[in-house]
XYZ file of C-alpha atoms in Angstrom:
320
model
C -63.383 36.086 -24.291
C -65.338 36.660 -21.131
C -63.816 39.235 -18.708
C -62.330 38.681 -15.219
C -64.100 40.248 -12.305
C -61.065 41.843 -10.482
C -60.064 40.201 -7.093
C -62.286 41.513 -3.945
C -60.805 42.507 -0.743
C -59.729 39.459 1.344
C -61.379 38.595 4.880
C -60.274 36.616 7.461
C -62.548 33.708 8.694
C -63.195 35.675 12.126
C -64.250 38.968 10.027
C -66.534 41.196 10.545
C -69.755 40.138 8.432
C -71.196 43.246 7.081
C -74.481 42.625 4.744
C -75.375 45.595 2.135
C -78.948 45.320 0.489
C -79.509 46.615 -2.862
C -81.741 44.387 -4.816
C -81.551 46.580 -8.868
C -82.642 47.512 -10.728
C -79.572 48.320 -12.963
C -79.557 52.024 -12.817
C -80.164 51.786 -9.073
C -76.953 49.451 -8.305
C -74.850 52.106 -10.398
C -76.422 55.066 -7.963
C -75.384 52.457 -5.143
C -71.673 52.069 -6.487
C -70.830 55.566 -4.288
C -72.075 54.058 -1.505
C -70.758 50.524 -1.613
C -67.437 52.089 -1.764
C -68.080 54.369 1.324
C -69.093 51.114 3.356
C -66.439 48.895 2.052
C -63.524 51.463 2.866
C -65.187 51.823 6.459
C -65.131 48.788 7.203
C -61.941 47.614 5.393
C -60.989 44.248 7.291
C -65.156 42.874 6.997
C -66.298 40.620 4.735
C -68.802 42.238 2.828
C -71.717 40.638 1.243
C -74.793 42.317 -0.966
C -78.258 40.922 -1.413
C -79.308 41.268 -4.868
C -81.549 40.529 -7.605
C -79.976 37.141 -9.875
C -80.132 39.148 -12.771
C -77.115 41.191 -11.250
C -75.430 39.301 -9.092
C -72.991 38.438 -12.126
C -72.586 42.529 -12.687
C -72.291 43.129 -8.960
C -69.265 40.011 -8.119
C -67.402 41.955 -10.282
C -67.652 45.067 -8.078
C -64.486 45.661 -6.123
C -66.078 46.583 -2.988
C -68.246 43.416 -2.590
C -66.236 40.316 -1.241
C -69.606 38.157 -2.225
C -73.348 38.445 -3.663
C -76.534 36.807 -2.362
C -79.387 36.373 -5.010
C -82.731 37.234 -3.937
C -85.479 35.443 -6.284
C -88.077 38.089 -4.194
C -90.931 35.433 -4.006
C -94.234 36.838 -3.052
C -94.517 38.417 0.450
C -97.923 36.365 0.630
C -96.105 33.284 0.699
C -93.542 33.347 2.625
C -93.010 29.624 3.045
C -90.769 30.605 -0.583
C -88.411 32.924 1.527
C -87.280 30.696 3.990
C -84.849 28.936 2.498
C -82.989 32.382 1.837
C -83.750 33.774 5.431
C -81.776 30.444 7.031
C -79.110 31.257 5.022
C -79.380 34.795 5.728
C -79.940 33.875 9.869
C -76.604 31.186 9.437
C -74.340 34.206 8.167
C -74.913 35.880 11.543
C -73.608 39.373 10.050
C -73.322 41.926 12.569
C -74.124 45.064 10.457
C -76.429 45.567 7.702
C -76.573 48.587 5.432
C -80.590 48.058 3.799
C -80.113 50.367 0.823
C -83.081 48.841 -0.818
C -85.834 50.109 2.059
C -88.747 48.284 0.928
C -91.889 46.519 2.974
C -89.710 43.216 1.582
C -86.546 44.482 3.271
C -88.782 46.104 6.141
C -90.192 42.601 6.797
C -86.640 40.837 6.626
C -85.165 42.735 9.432
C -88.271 41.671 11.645
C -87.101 37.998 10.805
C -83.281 38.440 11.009
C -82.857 40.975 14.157
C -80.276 39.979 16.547
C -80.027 42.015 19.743
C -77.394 44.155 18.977
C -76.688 44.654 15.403
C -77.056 47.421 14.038
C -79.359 47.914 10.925
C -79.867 51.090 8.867
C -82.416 51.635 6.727
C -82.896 53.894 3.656
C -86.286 55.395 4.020
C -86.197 57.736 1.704
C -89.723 57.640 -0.420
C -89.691 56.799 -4.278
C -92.010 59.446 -4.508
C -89.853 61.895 -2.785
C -87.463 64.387 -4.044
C -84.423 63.292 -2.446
C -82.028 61.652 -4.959
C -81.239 57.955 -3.434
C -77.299 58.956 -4.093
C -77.815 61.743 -1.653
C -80.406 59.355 0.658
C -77.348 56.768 0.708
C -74.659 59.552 1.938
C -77.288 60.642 4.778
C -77.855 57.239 5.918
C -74.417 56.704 6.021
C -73.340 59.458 7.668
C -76.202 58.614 10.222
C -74.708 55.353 11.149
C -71.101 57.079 11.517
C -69.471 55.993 7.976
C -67.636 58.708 6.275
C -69.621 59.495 2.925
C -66.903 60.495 0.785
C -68.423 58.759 -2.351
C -71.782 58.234 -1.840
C -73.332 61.227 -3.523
C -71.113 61.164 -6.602
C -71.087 57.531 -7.390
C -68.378 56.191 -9.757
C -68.163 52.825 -11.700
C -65.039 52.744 -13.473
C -64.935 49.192 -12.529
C -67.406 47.981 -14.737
C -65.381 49.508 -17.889
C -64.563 46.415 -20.180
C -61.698 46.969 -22.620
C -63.284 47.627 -25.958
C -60.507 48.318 -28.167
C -60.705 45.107 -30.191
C -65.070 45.748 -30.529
C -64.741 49.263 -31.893
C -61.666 48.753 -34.243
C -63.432 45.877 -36.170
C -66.782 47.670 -35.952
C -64.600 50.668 -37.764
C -65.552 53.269 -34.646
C -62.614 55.585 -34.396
C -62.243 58.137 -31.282
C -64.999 61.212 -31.203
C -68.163 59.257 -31.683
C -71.263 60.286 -30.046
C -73.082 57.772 -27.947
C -76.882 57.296 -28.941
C -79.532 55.404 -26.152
C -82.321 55.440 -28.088
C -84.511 52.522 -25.991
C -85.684 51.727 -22.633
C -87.277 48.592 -21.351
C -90.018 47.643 -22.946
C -92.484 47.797 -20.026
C -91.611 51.968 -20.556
C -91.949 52.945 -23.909
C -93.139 56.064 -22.765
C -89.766 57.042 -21.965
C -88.498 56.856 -25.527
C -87.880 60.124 -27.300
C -88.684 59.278 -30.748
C -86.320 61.601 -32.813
C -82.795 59.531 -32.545
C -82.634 58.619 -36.055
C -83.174 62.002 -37.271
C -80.469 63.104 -34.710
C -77.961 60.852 -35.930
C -78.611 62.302 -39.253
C -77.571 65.875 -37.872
C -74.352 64.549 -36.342
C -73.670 62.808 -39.768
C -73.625 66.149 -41.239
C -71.462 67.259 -38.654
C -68.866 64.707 -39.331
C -69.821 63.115 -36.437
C -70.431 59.560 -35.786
C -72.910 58.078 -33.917
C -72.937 54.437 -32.353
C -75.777 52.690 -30.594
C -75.479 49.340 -28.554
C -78.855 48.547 -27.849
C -80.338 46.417 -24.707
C -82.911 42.871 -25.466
C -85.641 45.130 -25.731
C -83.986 47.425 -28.643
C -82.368 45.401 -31.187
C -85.294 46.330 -33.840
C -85.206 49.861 -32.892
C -81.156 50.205 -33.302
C -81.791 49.038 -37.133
C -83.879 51.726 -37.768
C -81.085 54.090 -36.959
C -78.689 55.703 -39.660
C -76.012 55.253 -37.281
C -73.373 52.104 -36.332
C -74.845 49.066 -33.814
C -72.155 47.521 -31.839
C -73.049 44.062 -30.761
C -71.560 40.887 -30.037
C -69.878 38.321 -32.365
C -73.264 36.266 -32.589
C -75.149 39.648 -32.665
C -76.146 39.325 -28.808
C -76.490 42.587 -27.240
C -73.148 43.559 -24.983
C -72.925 42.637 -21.642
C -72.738 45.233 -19.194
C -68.951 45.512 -18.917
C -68.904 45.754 -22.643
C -71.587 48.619 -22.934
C -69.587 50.076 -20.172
C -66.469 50.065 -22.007
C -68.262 51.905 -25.122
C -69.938 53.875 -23.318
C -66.672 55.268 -21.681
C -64.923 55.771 -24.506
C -67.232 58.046 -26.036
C -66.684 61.588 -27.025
C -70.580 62.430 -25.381
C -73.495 60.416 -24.625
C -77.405 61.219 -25.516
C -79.803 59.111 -24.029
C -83.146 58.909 -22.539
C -83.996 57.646 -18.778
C -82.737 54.192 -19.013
C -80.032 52.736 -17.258
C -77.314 53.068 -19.390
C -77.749 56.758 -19.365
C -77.391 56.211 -16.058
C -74.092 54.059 -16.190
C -72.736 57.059 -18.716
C -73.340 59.888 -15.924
C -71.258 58.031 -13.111
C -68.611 56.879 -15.873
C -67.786 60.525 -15.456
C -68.532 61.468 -19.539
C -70.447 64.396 -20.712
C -73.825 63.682 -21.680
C -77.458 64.757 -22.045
C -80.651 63.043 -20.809
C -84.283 63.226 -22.021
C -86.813 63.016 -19.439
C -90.565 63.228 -20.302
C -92.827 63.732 -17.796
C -92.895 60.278 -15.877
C -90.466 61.369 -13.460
C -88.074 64.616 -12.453
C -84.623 64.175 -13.596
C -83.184 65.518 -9.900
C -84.971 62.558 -8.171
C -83.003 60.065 -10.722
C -79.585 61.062 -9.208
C -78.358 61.482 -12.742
C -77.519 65.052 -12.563
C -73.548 64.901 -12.217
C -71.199 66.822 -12.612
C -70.599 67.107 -16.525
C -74.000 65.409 -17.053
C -77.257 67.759 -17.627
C -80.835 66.643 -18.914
C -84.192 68.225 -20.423
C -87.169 67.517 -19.005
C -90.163 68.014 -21.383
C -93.844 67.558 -21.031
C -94.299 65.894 -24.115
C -90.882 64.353 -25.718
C -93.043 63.846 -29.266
C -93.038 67.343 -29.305
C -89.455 67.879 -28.064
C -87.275 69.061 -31.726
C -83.758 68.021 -32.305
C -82.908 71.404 -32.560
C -83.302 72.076 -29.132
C -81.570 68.806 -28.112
C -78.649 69.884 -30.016
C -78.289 73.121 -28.505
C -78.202 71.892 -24.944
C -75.707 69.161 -25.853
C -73.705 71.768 -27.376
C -73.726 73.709 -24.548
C -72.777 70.662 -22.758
C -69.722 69.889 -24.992
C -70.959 68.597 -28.270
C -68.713 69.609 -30.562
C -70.267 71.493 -33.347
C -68.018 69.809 -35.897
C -65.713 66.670 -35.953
């Protein structure tokens, strides 16, 4: 049974038109979630709107702080005959403020199309390469443009927490599990620390169950696993209120850069990511309170010993 977004905020048809651009990817809109609060609570009585990728608009309408979402297909910047039809529609809302989270040479290129003397526009310019956190580029920029940034820099999305009662008592997953997020998207398969099933096997030992919900991209990896795949009643991967409901629920959460790590850090549980050496886990924003990771040259080389040790430090427990 599919689940129903909660109600937005109301606006009145003479509202203040606010626009908030955060195009994805996942783990980016989740690091956004702080700051889409922070704007929606400013500006309380507005009707807020977010530009965003289609693949999320359906996660993002169910955001409470969003009163509507605008799908961006992102054609080429070459041709931008493709873009027009979503600049009129952008030009017809006439919003007068626009939060551009995003701060790309797209979103650089849209303001020179959509400015309207006096409406304010800030931008996040904070560089991908940089080591700035976006989380903590979002609560600057807001405080910049005079919005209190009470949630920015600790994002939370308890909101996207499905209730998974029903999925876990006929998979036979009782309370205490461990959360495994063994995959990534397949475009990154350098990200993958390759010792999850062996892990699993450890927590076994413990008493310890572990559970995997894997994306698309992971469904042959999950079967490798000694541990128990949740999926759907046609074997479909969850959807993202789903994962976030299992995800929530668990007693701690192991996973590798990938945006359900990401969802489990501002879900508030304990966990433990693996970072190779593609990126620095500080820059990610997923170092929360509760929520630690290892960064390892080589995660081939990185032993489930040492993974275990952290994570107890963390709040594994050592036994079920």
């Amino acid at each position: 049974m599919p689940i129903e977004p909660p109600t937005p905020p109301s606006a009145a048809a003479n509202a203040m038109r606010v626009l908030v651009i955060r195009h994805g990817a996942f783990g980016d809109l989740v690091q956004a979630s702080g700051a889409l609060r922070d704007i929606r609570e400013h500006h309380a009585g507005a009707h807020l709107s977010l530009l965003v990728a289609p693949q999320y608009a359906p996660l993002m309408r169910r955001c409470p702080y969003v009163d509507a979402t605008i799908e961006d297909p992102r054609a080429p910047l070459l041709d931008p005959r493709r873009s027009l039809g979503l600049l009129r529609r952008l030009r017809a809302q006439r919003f007068d403020r626009v939060y551009d989270l995003q701060g790309s040479d797209r979103t650089r290129l849209y303001r020179l199309m959509l400015a309207r003397p006096g409406v304010p526009w800030s931008r996040n310019d904070n560089p991908g390469d940089g080591p700035t956190p976006d989380r903590l580029a979002y609560a600057e920029l807001l405080a910049r443009a005079g919005v209190p940034a009470a949630h920015a820099a600790t994002p939370q999305v308890r909101w996207m927490a499905g209730d998974v009662s029903a999925l876990l008592a006929t998979a036979g997953v009782a309370p205490g599990y461990v959360a495994l997020i063994p995959g990534s998207a397949a475009r990154h398969p350098h990200k993958r620390w390759p010792h999850y099933a062996e892990l699993a096997r450890r927590l076994a030992a413990r008493g310890i169950e572990a559970v995997v919900a894997p994306g698309p991209d992971e469904l042959e990896l999950a079967r490798t696993l000694p541990c128990r795949t949740l999926l759907g009643p046609h074997g479909e991967p969850l959807d993202w209120f789903r994962l976030a409901g299992v995800l929530d629920r668990a007693a701690f959460v192991i996973g590798n850069d990938t945006g359900p790590t990401h969802l489990a850090a501002a879900l508030g549980r304990p966990g433990l990511a693996l970072f190779g050496p593609h990126t620095r886990a500080q820059r990610t924003g997923i170092l929360l309170p509760g929520f630690d990771a290892i960064e390892a040259a080589d995660l081939q080389a990185l032993g489930v010993d040492e993974v275990l040790a952290r994570a107890e430090r963390m709040g594994l427990p050592a036994r079920a």
